[in-house]
mmCIF file of C-alpha atoms in Angstrom:
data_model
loop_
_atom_site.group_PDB
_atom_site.id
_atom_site.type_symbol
_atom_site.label_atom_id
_atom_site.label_comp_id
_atom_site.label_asym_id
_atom_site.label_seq_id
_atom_site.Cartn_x
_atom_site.Cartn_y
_atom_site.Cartn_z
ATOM 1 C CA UNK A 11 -8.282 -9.761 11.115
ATOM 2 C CA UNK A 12 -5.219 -11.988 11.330
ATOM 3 C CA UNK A 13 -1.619 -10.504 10.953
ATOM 4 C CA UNK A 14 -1.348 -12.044 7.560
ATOM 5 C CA UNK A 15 -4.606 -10.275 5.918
ATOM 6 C CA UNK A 16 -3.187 -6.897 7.906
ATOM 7 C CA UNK A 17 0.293 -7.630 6.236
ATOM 8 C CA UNK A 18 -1.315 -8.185 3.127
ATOM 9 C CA UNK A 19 -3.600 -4.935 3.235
ATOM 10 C CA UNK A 20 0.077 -2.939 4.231
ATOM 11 C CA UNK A 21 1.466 -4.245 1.193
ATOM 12 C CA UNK A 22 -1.394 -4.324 -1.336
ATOM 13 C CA UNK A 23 -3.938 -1.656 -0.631
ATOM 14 C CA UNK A 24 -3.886 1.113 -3.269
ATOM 15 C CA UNK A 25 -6.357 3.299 -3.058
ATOM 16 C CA UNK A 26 -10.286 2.795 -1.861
ATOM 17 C CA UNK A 27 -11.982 0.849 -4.375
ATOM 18 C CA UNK A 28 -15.841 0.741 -4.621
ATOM 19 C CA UNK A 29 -18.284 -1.875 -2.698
ATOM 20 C CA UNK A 30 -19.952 -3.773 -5.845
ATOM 21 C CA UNK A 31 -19.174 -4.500 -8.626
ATOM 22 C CA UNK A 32 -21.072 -1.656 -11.468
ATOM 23 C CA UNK A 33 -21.762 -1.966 -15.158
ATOM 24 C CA UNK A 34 -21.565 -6.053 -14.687
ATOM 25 C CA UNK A 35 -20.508 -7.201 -17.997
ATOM 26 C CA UNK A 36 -22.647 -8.935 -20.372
ATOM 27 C CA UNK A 37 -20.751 -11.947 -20.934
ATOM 28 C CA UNK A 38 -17.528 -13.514 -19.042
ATOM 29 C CA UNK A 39 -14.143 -15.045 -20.387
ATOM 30 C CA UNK A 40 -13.339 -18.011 -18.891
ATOM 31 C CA UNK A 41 -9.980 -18.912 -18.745
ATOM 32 C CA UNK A 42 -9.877 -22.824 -17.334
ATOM 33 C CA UNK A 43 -8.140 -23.839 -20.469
ATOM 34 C CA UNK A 44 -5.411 -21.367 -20.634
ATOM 35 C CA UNK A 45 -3.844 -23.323 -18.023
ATOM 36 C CA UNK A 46 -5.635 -26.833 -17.275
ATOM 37 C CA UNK A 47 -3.702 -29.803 -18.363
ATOM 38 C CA UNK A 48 -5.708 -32.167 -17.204
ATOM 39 C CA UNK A 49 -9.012 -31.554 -19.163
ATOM 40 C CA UNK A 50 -7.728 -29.135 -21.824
ATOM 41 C CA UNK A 51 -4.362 -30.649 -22.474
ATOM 42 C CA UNK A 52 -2.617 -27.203 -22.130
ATOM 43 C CA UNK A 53 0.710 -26.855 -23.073
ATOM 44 C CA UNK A 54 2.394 -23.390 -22.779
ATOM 45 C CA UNK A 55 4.849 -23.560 -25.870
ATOM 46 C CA UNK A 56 1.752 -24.982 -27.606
ATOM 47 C CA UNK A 57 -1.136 -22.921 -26.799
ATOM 48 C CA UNK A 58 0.605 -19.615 -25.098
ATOM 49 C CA UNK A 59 0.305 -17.331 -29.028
ATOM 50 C CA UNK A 60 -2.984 -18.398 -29.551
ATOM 51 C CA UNK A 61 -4.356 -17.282 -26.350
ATOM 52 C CA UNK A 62 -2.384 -13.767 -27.231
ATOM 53 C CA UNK A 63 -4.133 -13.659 -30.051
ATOM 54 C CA UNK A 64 -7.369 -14.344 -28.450
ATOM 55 C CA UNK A 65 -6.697 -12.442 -25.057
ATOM 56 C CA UNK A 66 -6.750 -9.114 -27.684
ATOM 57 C CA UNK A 67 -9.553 -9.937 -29.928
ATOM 58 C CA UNK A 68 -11.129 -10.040 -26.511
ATOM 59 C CA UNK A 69 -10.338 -6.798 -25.774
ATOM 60 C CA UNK A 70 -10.800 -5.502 -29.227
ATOM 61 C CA UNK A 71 -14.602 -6.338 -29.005
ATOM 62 C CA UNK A 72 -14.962 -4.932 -25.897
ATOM 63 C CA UNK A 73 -14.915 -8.300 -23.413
ATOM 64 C CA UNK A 74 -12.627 -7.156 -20.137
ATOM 65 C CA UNK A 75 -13.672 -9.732 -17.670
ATOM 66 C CA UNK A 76 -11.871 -12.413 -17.600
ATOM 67 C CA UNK A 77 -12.813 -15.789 -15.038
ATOM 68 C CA UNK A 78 -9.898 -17.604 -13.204
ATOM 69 C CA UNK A 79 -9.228 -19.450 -10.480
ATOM 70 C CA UNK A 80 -6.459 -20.920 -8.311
ATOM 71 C CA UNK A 81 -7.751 -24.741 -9.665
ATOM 72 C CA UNK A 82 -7.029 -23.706 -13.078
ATOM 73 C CA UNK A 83 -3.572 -24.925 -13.327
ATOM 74 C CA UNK A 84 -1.614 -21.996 -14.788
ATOM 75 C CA UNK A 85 -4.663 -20.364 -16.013
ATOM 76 C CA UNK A 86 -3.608 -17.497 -13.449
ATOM 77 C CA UNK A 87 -0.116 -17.062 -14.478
ATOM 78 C CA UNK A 88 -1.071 -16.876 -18.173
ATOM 79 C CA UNK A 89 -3.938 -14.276 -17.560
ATOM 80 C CA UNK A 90 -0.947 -12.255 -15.026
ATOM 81 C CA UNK A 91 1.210 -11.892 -18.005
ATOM 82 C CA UNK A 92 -1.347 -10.919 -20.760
ATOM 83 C CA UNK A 93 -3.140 -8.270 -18.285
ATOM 84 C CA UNK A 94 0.562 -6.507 -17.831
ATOM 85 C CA UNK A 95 1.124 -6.289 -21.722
ATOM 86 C CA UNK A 96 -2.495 -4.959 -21.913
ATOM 87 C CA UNK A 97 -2.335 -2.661 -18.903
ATOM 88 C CA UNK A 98 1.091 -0.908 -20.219
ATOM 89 C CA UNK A 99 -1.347 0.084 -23.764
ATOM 90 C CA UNK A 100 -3.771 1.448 -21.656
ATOM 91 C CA UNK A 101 -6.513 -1.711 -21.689
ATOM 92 C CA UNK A 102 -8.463 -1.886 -18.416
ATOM 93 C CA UNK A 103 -8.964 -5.308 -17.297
ATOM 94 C CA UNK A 104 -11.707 -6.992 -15.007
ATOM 95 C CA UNK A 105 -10.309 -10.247 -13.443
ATOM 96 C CA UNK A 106 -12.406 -12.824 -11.355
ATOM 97 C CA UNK A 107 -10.874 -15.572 -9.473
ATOM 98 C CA UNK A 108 -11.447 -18.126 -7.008
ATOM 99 C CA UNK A 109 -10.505 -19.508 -3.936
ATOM 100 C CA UNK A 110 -11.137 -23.456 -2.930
ATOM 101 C CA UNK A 111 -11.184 -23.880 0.719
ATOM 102 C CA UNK A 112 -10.490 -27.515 1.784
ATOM 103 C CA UNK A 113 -11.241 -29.541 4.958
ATOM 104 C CA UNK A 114 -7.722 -29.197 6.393
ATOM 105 C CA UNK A 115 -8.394 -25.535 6.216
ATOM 106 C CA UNK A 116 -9.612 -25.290 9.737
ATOM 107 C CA UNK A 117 -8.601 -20.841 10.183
ATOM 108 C CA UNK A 118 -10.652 -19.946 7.435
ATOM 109 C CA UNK A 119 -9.850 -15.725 7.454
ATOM 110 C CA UNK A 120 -5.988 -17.103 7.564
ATOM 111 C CA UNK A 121 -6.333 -19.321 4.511
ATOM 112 C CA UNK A 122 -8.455 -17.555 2.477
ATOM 113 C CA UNK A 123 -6.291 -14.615 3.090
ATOM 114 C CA UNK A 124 -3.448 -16.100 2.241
ATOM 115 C CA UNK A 125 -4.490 -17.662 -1.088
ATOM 116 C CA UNK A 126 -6.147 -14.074 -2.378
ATOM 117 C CA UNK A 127 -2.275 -12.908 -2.283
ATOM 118 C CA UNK A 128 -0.890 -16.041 -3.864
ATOM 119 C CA UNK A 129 -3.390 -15.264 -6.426
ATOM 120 C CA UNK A 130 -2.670 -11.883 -6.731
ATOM 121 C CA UNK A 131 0.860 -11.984 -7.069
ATOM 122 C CA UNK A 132 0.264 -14.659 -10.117
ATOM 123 C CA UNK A 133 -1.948 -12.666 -11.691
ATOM 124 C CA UNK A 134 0.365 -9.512 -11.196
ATOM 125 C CA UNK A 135 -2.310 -7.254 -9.707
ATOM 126 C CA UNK A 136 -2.852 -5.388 -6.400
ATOM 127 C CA UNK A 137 -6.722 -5.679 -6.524
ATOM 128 C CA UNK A 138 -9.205 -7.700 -8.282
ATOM 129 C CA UNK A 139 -12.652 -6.894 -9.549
ATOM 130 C CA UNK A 140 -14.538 -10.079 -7.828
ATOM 131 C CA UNK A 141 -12.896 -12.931 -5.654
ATOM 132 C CA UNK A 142 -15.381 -16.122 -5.265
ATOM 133 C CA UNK A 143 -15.754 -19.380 -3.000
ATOM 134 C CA UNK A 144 -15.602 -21.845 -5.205
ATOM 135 C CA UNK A 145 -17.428 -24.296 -3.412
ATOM 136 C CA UNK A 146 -18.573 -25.181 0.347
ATOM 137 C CA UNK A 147 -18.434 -29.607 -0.805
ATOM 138 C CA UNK A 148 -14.507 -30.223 0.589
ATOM 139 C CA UNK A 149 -14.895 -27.721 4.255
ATOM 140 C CA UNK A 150 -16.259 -28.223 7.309
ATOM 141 C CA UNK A 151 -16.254 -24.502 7.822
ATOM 142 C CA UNK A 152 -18.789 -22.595 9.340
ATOM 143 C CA UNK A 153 -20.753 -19.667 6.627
ATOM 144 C CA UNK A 154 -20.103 -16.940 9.176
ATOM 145 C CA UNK A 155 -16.715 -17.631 9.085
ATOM 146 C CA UNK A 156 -16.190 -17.710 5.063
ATOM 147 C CA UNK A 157 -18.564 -14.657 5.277
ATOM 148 C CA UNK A 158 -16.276 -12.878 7.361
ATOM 149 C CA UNK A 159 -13.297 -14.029 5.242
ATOM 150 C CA UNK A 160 -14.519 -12.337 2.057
ATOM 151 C CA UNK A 161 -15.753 -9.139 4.118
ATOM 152 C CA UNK A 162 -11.901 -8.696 5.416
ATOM 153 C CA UNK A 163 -10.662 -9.123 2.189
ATOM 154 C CA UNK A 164 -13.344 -6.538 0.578
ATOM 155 C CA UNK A 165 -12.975 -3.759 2.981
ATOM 156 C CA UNK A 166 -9.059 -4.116 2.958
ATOM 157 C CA UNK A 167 -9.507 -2.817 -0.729
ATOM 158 C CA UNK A 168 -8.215 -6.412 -2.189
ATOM 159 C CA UNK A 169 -10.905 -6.919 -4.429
ATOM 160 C CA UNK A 170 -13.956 -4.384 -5.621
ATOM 161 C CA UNK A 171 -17.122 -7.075 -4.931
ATOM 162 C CA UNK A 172 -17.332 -11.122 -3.766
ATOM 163 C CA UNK A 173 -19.117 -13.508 -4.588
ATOM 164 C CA UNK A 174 -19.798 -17.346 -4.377
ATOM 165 C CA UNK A 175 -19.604 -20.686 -6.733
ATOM 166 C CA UNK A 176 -21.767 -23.643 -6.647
ATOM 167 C CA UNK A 177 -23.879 -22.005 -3.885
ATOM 168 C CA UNK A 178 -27.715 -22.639 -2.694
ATOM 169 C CA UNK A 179 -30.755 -20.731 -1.747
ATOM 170 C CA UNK A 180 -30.160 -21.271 1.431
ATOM 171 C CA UNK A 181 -26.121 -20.646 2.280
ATOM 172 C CA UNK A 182 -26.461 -17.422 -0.641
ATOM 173 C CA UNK A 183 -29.328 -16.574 2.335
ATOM 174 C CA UNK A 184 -26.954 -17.177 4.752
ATOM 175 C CA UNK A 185 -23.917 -15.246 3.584
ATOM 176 C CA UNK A 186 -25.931 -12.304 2.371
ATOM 177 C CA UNK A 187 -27.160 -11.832 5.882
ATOM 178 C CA UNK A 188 -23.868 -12.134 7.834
ATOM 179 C CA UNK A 189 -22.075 -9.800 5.141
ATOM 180 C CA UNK A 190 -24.950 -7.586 5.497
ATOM 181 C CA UNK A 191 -23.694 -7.029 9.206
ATOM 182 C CA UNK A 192 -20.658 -6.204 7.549
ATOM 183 C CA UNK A 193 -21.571 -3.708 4.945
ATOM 184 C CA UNK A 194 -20.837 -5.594 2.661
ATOM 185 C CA UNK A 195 -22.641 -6.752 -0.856
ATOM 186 C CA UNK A 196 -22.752 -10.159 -2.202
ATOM 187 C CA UNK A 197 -22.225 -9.518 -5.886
ATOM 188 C CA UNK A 198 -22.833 -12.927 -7.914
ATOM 189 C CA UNK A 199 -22.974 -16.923 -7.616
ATOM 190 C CA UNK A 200 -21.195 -19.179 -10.317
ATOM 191 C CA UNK A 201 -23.639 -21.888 -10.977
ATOM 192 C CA UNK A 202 -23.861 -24.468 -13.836
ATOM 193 C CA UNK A 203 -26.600 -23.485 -16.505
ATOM 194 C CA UNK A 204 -27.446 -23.758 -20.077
ATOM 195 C CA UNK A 205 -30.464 -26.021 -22.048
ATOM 196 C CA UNK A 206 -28.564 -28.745 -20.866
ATOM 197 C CA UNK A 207 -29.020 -27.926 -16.992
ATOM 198 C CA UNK A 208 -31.877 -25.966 -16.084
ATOM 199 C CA UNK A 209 -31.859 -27.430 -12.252
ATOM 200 C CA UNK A 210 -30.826 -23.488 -10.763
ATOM 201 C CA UNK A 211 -33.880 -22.175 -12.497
ATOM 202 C CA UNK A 212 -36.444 -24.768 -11.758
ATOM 203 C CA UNK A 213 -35.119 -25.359 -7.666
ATOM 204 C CA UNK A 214 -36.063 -21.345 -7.727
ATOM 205 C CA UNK A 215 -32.253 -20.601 -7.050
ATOM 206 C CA UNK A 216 -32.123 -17.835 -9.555
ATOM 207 C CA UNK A 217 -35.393 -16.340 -8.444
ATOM 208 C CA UNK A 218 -34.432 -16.108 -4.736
ATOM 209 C CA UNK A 219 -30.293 -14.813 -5.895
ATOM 210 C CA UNK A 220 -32.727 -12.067 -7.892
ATOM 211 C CA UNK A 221 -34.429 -11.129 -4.632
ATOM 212 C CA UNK A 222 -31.321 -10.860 -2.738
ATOM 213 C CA UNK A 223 -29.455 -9.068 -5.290
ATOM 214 C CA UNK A 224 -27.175 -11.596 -6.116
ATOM 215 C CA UNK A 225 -25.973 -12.336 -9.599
ATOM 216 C CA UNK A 226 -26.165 -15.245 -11.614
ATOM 217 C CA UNK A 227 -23.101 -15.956 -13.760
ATOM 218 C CA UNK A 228 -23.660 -19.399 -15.239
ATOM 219 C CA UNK A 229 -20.452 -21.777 -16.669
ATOM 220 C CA UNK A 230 -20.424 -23.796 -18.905
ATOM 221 C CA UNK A 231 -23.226 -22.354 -21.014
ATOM 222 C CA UNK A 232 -22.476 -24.338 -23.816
ATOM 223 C CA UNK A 233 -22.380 -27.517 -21.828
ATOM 224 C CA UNK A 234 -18.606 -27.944 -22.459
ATOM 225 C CA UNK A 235 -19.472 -27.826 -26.341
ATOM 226 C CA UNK A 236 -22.383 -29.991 -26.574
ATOM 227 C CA UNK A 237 -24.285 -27.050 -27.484
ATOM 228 C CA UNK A 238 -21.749 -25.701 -30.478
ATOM 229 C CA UNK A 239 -22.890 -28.461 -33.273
ATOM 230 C CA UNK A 240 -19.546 -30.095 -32.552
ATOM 231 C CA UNK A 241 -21.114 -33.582 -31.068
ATOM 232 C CA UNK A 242 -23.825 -35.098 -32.260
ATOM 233 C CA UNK A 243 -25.214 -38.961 -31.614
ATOM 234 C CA UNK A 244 -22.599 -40.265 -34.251
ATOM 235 C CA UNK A 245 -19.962 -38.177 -32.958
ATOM 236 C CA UNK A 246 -20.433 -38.416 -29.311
ATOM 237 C CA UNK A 247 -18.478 -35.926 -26.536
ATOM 238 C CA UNK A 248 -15.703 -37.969 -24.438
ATOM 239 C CA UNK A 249 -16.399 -39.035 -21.571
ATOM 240 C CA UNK A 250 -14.573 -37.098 -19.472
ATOM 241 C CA UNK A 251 -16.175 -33.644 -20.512
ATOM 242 C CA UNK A 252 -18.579 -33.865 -17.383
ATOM 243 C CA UNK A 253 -20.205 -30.731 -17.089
ATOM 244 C CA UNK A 254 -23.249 -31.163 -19.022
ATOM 245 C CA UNK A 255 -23.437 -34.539 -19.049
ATOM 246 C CA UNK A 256 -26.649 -36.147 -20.580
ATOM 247 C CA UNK A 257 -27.579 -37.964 -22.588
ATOM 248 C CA UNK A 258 -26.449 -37.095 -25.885
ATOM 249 C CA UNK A 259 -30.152 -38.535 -28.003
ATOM 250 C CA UNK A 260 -31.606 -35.663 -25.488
ATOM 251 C CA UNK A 261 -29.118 -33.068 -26.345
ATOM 252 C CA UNK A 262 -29.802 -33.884 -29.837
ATOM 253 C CA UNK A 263 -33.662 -32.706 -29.722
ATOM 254 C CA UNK A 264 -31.989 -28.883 -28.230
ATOM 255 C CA UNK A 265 -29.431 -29.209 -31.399
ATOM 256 C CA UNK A 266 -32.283 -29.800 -33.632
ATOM 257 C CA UNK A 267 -34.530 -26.886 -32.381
ATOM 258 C CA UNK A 268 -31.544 -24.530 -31.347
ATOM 259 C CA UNK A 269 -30.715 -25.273 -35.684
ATOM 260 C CA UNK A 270 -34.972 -24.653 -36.499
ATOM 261 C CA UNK A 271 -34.476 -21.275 -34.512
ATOM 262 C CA UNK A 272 -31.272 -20.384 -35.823
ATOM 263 C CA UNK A 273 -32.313 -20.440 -39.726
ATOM 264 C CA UNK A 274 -34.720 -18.249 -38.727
ATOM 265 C CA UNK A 275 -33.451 -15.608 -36.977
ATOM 266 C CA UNK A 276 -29.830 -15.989 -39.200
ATOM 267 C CA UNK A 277 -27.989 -16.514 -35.576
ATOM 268 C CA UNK A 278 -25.641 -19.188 -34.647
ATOM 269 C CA UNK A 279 -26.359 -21.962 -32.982
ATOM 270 C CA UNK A 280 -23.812 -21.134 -29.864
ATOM 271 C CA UNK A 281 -25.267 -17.638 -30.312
ATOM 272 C CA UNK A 282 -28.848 -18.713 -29.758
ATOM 273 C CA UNK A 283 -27.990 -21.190 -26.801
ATOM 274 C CA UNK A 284 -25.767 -17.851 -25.670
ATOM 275 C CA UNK A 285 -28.608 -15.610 -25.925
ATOM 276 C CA UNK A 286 -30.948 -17.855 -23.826
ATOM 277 C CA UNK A 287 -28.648 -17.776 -21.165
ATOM 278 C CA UNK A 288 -28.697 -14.051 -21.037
ATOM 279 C CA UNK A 289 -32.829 -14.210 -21.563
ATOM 280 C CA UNK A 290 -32.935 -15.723 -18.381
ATOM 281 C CA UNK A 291 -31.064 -13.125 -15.918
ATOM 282 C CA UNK A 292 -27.442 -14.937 -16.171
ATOM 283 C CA UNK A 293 -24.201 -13.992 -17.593
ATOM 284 C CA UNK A 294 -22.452 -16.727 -19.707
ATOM 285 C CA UNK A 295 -19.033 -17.768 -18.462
ATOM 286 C CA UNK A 296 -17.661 -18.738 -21.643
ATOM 287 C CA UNK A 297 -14.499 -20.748 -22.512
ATOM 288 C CA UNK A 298 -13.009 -19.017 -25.284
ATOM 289 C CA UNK A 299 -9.813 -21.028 -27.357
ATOM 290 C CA UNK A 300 -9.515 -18.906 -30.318
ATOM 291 C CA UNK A 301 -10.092 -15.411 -32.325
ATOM 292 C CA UNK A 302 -12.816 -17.093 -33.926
ATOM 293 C CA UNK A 303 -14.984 -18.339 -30.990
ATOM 294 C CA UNK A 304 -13.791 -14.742 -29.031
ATOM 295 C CA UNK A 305 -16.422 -13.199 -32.716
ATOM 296 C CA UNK A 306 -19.270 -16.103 -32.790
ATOM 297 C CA UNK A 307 -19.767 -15.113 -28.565
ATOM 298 C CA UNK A 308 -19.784 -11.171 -29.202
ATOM 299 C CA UNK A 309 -22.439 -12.452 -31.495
ATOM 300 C CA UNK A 310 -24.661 -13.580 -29.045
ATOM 301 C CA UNK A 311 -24.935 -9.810 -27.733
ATOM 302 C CA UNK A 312 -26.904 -6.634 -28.306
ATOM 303 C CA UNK A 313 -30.581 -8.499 -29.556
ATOM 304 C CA UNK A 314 -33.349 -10.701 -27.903
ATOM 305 C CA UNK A 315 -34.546 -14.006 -28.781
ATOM 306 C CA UNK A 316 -38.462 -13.636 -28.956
ATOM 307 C CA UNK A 317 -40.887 -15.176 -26.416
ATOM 308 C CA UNK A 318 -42.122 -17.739 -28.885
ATOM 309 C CA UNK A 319 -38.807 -19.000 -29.562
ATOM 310 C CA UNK A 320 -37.938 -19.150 -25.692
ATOM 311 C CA UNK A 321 -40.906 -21.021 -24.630
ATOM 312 C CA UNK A 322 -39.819 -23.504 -27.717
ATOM 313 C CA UNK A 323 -36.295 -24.112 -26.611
ATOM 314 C CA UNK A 324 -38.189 -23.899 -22.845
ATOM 315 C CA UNK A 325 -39.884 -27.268 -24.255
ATOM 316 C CA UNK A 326 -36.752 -29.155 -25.607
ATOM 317 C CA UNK A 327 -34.507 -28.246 -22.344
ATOM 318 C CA UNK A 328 -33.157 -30.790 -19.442
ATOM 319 C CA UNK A 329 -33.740 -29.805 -15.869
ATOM 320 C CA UNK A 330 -30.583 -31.689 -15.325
ATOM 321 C CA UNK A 331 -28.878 -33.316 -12.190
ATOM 322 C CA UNK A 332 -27.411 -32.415 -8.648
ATOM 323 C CA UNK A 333 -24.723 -33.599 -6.326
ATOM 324 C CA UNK A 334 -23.627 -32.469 -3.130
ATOM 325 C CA UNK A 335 -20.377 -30.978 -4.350
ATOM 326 C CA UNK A 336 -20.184 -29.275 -7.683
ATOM 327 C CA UNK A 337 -23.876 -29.241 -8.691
ATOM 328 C CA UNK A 338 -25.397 -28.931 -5.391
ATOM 329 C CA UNK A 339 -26.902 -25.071 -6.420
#
């Protein structure tokens, strides 16, 4: 370990906090809007009561896991001071973040180290429930090393489990195995899936992260609202919304059959395209603006769509597209 994680642990460490994460939550908050100007426009004196508001309704209806990262503008600082308020009623609070290592990031343990306390501090917490790679696109960096990284970080009781973003079959392979020499777990890996992108199911990705123990949480399982009703082929997404991206005459035939199903089983449409997610072994990562989406996604839990009407949204879906940075799993 470098003198900066061992500083770190001497400052942070309270206490010896389990190996994986237990009881994995059924769906995740994400939080990429509660501090993204860029995409979501945020604006603290703007937007800062309405996350309150939704931050507690949350909690009310029992979602605790909130998804952050570093990237997310503010996002951290904004989930920091709500999980104080909530911690001093007596809420417990499950936070995920993420850390994005770049190519000029040549000591890996050192940097990734060192951005885990940045984060922490932000985010006003000793320990975190689950700290994830974002993405291996921008490094040059060797697995073992980022493997190593997240074990140092684990067993210096900074965060309960690890995990990975945007990862494939074969570097999830990779980084279970060096861990493993660790004693360590690989808890999940954050890839993009929904109707609209079914590529980490069809490549096998999902299969082989279910052999190895690995969960699947999924973002953007709504396909950055494509999937809510809210755009349609007269009232197209913009342009810049680019997770999800298709075509939006091939969206439309999901809309139309996610709409068929949901007269018939008296669900929502974001529920149903929710509840898909979840019939396939993921756990949504779901953007959440307001009270009233935090009580349409709690609606998406605690039933099953059939088999008959999986197979039919089966036949409207899109395999969707890869890259080599973002949608490389």
């Amino acid at each position: 370990s470098t003198w900066g994680l061992s500083r770190i642990c001497m400052q942070r460490v309270v206490g010896q906090l389990k190996p994986a994460v237990r009881d994995f939550p059924q769906l995740i908050v994400g939080t990429w809007s509660w501090g993204d100007k860029a995409v979501w426009g945020y604006n603290s004196s703007q937007h800062d009561e309405a996350i309150r508001k939704t931050f507690f309704t949350c909690l009310d209806h029992g979602l605790n896991c909130f998804d952050t990262s570093e990237m997310y503008g503010t996002s951290e600082q904004t989930l920091g001071k709500l999980v104080k308020e909530a911690n001093q009623i007596g809420h417990s609070v499950n936070i995920h973040t993420k850390y994005m290592p770049w190519a000029w990031h040549f000591r890996i343990s050192k940097s990734l180290s060192s951005s885990l306390q940045k984060s922490l501090d932000r985010l006003n917490q000793p320990n975190i429930a689950l700290y994830q790679i974002s993405s291996f696109a921008n490094t040059f960096g060797r697995l073992e090393w980022f493997a190593d990284a997240l074990a140092d970080v684990h067993q210096c009781g900074l965060v309960k489990a690890v995990g990975l973003c945007n990862a494939n079959t074969a570097e999830c392979k990779a980084i279970v195995n060096h861990l493993k020499s660790r004693g360590v777990p690989l808890a999940t890996n954050q890839v993009e899936y929904s109707l609209v992108r079914r590529y980490p199911e069809v490549s096998k990705l999902m299969q082989e992260c279910a052999i190895l123990g690995v969960r699947i949480t999924a973002f953007s399982p709504l396909a950055m609202g494509r999937l809510t009703g809210k755009y349609s082929i007269s009232n197209p997404p913009p342009e810049y919304l680019r997770f999800g991206k298709q075509p939006i005459a091939e969206i439309q035939k999901i809309l139309d059959r996610l709409e068929g199903i949901s007269k018939a089983n008296n669900k929502t449409i974001v529920q149903n395209a929710l509840n898909y997610v979840i019939a396939k072994g993921a756990t949504p990562v779901v953007g959440i603006r307001t009270p009233e989406h935090v009580l349409e996604n709690v609606g998406a839990l605690g039933w099953k769509l059939s088999t008959a009407e999986i197979a039919a949204l089966d036949g409207v879906s899109l395999q969707g597209s890869m890259n080599h940075s973002w949608q490389h799993s």
